[in-house]
mmCIF file of C-alpha atoms in Angstrom:
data_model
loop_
_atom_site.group_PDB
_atom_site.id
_atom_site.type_symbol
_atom_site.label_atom_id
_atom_site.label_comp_id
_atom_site.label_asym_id
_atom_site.label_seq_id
_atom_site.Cartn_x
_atom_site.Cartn_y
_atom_site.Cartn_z
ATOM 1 C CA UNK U 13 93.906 80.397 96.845
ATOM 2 C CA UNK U 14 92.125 80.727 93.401
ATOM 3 C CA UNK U 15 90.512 77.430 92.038
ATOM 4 C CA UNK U 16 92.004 77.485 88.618
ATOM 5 C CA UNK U 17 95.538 79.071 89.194
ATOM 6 C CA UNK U 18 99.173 78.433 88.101
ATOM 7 C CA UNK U 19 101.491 79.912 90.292
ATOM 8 C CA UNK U 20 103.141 81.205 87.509
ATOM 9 C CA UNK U 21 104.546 84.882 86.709
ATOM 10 C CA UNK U 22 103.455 86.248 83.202
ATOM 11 C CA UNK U 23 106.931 86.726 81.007
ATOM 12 C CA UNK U 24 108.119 90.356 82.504
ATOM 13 C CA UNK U 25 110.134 90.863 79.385
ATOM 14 C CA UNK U 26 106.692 90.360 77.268
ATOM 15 C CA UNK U 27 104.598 92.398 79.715
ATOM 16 C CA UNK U 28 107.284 95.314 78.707
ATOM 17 C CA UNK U 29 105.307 98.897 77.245
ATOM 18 C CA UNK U 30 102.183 97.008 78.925
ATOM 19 C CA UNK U 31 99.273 99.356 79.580
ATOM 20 C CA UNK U 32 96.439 99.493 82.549
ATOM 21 C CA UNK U 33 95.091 99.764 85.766
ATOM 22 C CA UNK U 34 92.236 100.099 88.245
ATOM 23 C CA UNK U 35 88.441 99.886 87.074
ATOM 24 C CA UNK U 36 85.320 100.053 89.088
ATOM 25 C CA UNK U 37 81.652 99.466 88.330
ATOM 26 C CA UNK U 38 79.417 102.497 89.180
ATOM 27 C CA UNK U 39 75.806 102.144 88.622
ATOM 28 C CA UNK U 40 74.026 105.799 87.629
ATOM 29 C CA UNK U 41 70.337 106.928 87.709
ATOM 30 C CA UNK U 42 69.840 110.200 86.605
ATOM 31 C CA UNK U 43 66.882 112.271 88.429
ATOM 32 C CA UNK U 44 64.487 114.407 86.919
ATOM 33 C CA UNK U 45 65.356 117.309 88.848
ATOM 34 C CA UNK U 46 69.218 116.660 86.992
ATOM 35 C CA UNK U 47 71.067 114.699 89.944
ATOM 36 C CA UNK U 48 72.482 111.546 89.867
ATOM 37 C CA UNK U 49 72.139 108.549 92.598
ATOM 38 C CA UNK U 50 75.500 106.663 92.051
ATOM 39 C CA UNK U 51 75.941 103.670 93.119
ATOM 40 C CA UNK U 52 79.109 101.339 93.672
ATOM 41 C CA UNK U 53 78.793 97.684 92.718
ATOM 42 C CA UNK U 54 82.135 96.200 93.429
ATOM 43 C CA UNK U 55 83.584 97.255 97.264
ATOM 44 C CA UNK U 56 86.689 97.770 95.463
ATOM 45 C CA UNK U 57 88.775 98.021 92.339
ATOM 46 C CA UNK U 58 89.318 95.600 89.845
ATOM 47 C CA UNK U 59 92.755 96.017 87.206
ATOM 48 C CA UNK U 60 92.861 95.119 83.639
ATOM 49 C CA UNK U 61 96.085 95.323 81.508
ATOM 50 C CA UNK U 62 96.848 95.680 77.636
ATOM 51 C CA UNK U 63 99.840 93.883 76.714
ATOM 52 C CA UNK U 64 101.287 94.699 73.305
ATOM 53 C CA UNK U 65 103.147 91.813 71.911
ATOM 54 C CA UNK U 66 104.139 94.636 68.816
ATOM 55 C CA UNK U 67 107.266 92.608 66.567
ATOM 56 C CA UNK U 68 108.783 89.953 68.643
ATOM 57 C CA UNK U 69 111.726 87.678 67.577
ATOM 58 C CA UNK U 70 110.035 84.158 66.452
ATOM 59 C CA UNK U 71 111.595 82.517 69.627
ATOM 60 C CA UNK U 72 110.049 85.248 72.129
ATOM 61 C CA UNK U 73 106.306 84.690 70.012
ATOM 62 C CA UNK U 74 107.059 80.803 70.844
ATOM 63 C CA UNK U 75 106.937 81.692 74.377
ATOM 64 C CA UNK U 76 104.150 83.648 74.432
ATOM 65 C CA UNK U 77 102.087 80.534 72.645
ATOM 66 C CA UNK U 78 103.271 78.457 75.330
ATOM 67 C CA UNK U 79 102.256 80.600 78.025
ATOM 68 C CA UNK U 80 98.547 80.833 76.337
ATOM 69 C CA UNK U 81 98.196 77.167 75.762
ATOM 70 C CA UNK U 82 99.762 75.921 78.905
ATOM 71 C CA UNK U 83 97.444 78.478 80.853
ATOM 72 C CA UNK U 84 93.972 76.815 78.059
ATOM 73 C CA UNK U 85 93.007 80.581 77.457
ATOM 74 C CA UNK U 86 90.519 82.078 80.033
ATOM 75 C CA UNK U 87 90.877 78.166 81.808
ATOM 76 C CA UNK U 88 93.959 79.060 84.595
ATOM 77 C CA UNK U 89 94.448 82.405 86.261
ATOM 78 C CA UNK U 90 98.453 83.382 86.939
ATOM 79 C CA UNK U 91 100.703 85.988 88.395
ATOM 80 C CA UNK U 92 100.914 89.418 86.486
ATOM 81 C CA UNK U 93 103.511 92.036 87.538
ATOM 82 C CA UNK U 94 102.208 95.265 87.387
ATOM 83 C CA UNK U 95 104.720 97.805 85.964
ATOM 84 C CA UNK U 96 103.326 100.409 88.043
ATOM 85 C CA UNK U 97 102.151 99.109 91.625
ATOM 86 C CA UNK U 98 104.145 96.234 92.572
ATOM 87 C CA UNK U 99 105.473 96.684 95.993
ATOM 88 C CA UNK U 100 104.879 97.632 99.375
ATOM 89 C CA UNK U 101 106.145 101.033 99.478
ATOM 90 C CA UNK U 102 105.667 104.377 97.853
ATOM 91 C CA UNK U 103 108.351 103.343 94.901
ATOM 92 C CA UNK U 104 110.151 100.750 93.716
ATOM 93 C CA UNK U 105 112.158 100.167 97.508
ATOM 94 C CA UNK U 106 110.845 97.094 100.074
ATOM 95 C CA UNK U 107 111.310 98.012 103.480
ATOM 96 C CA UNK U 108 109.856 95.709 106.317
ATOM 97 C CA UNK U 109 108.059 98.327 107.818
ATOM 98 C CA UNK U 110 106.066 99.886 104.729
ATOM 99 C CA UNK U 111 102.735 98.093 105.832
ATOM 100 C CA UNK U 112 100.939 98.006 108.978
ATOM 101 C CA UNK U 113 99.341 94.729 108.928
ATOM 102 C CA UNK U 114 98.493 94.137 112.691
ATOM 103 C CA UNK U 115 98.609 94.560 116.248
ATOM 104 C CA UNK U 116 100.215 92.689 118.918
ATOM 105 C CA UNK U 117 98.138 90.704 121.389
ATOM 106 C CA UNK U 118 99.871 88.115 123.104
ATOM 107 C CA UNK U 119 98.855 85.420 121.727
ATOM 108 C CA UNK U 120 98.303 86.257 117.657
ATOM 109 C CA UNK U 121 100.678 84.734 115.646
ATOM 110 C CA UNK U 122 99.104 85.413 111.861
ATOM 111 C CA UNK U 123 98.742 88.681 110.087
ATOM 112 C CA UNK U 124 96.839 88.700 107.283
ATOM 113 C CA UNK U 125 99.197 90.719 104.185
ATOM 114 C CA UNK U 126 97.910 93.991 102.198
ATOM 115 C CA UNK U 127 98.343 97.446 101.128
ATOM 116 C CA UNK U 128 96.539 100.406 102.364
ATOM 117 C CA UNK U 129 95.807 102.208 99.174
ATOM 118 C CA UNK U 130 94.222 105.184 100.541
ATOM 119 C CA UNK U 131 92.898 105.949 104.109
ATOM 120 C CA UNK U 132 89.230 106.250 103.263
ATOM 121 C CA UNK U 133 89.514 102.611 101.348
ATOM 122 C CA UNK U 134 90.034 99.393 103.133
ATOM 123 C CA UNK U 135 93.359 97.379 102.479
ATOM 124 C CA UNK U 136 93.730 95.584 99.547
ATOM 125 C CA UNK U 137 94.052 92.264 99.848
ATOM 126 C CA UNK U 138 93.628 90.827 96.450
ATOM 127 C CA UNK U 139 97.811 90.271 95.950
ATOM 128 C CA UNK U 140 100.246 87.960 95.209
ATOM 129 C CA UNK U 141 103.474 88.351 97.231
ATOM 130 C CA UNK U 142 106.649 87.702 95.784
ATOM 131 C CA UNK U 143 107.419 85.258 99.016
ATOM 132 C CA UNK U 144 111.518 85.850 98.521
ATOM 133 C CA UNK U 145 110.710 89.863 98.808
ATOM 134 C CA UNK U 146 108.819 89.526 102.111
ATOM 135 C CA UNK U 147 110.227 91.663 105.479
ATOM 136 C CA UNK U 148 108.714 91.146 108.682
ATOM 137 C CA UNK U 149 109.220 93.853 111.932
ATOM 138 C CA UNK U 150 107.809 94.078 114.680
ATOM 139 C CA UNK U 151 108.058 97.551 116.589
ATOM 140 C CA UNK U 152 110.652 98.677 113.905
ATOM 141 C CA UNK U 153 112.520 95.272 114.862
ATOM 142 C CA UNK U 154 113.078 93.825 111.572
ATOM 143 C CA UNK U 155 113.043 89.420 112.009
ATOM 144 C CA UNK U 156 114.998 87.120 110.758
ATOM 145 C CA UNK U 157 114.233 84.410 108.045
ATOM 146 C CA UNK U 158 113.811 82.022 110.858
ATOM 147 C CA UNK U 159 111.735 84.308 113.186
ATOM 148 C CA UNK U 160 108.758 83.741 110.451
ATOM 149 C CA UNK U 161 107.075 81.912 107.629
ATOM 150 C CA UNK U 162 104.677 83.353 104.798
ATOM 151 C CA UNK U 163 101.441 81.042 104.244
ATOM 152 C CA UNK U 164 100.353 81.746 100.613
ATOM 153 C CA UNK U 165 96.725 79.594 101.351
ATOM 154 C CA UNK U 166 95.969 82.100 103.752
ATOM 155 C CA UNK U 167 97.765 85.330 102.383
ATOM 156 C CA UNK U 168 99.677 85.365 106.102
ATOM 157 C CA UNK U 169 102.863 86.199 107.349
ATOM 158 C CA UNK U 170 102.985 83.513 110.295
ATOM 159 C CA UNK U 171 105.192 84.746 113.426
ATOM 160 C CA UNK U 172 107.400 82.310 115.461
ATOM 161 C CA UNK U 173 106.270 83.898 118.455
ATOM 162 C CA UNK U 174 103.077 86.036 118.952
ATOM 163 C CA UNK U 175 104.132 89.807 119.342
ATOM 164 C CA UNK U 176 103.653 91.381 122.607
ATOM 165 C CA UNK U 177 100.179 93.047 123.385
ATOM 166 C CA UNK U 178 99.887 96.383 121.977
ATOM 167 C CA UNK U 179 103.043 96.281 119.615
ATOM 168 C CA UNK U 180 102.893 97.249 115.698
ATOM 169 C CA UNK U 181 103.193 94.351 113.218
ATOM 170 C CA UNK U 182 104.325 95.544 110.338
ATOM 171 C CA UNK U 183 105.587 93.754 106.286
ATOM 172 C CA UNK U 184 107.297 94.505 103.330
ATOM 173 C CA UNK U 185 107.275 93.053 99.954
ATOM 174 C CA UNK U 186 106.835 92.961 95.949
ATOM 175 C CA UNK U 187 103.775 91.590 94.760
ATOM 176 C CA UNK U 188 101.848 90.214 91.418
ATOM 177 C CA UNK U 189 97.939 90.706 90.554
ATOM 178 C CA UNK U 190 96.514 87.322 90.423
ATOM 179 C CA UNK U 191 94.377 87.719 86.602
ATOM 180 C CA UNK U 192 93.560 85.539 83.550
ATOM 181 C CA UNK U 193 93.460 86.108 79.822
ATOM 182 C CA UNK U 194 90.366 88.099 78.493
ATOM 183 C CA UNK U 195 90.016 85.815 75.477
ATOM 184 C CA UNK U 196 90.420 81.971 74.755
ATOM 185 C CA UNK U 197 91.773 83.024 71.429
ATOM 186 C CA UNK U 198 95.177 84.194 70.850
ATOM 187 C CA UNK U 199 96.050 85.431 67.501
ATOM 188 C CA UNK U 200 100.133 86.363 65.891
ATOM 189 C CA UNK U 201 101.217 86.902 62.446
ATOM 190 C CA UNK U 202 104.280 85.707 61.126
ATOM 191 C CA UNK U 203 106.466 88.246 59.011
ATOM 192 C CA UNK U 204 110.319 88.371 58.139
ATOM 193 C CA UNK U 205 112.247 87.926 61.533
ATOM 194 C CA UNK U 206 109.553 87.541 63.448
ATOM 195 C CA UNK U 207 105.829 87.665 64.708
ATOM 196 C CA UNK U 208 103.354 90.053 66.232
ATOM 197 C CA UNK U 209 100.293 90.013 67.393
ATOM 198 C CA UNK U 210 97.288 91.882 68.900
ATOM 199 C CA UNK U 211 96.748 93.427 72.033
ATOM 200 C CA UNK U 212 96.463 90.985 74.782
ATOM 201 C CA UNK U 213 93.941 91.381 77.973
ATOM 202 C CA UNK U 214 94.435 90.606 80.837
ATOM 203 C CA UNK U 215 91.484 90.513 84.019
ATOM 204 C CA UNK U 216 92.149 90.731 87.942
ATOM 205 C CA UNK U 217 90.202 87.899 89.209
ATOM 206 C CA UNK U 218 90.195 87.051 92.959
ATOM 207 C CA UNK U 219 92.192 84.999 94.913
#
């Protein structure tokens, strides 16, 4: 798990009309003869999020300084739900068998958790599952609460007893983006009713 994190979700109410998504780090040379040698630095994508406070009742601007301070700025990384990719499946539905996340052996009895994001990219594996939202099958054979447990140290979905060789593991589930503040400085204006303040960013960091 993260050094530095607070299992704790980000206000969804707050992160309302929120704005981002996935950014990558491309080194370019331009040639002489007008081509370009590009060059990716990060194996994968990293998100960032805007989140507009815009006029907030006093109480809900409370909250938000409490979330800031308790998390000391940059200091603690927490959970962030993204409005747009936050499950398993291709919408808003969980369905245990959404993700292939391993293969039967015999004697396996931990799957590692991700999303396939596109064929040609490996899985993504830098989430936070919502541990109440996790589905387990196993050949289409969805398990029971007591037929498995979810390790969030590991990022596992740990099976009572190891599928048999050659059949398809696969999970279900909502998830967060583990991320952090982009500033330690957090800024709101009081006016009549209320506060507002600035744009807020927010940074993927690894678990």
């Amino acid at each position: 798990m993260i050094d530095g994190f607070h299992d704790v979700q980000f206000p969804t109410d707050l992160a309302f009309g929120s704005a981002g998504g996935p950014e990558f780090m491309t080194d370019i040379t331009a040639l002489s003869n007008g081509q370009e040698v590009r060059n990716a630095r990060w194996q994968g994508a990293r998100r960032r999020f805007l989140v507009s406070l815009g006029p907030r009742a006093v109480g809900r601007v409370r909250e938000l300084i409490a979330f800031f301070e308790a998390r000391q700025g940059r200091r603690f990384a927490f959970r962030f739900k993204d409005p747009f990719d936050h499950s398993s499946g291709p919408g808003e539905a969980v369905s245990p068998t959404d993700q292939e996340i391993g293969t039967g052996d015999g004697v396996t009895s931990r799957f590692g958790v991700s999303v396939q994001v596109a064929p040609s990219l490996p899985p993504r594996t830098n989430i936070l599952p919502v541990v109440e939202t996790i589905g387990v099958a196993v050949d289409g054979v969805v398990l029971t609460a007591g037929q498995f447990t979810y390790d969030d140290l590991e990022n596992q979905v740990v099976l009572a007893q190891p599928p048999a060789i050659g059949s398809t593991v696969t999970a279900g589930f909502e998830f967060d983006v583990p991320v952090r503040f982009e500033s330690d400085r957090l800024v709101v204006e009081r006016h009549a009713g209320g506060g507002e303040g600035p744009e807020i960013g927010l940074v993927e960091v690894a678990r």
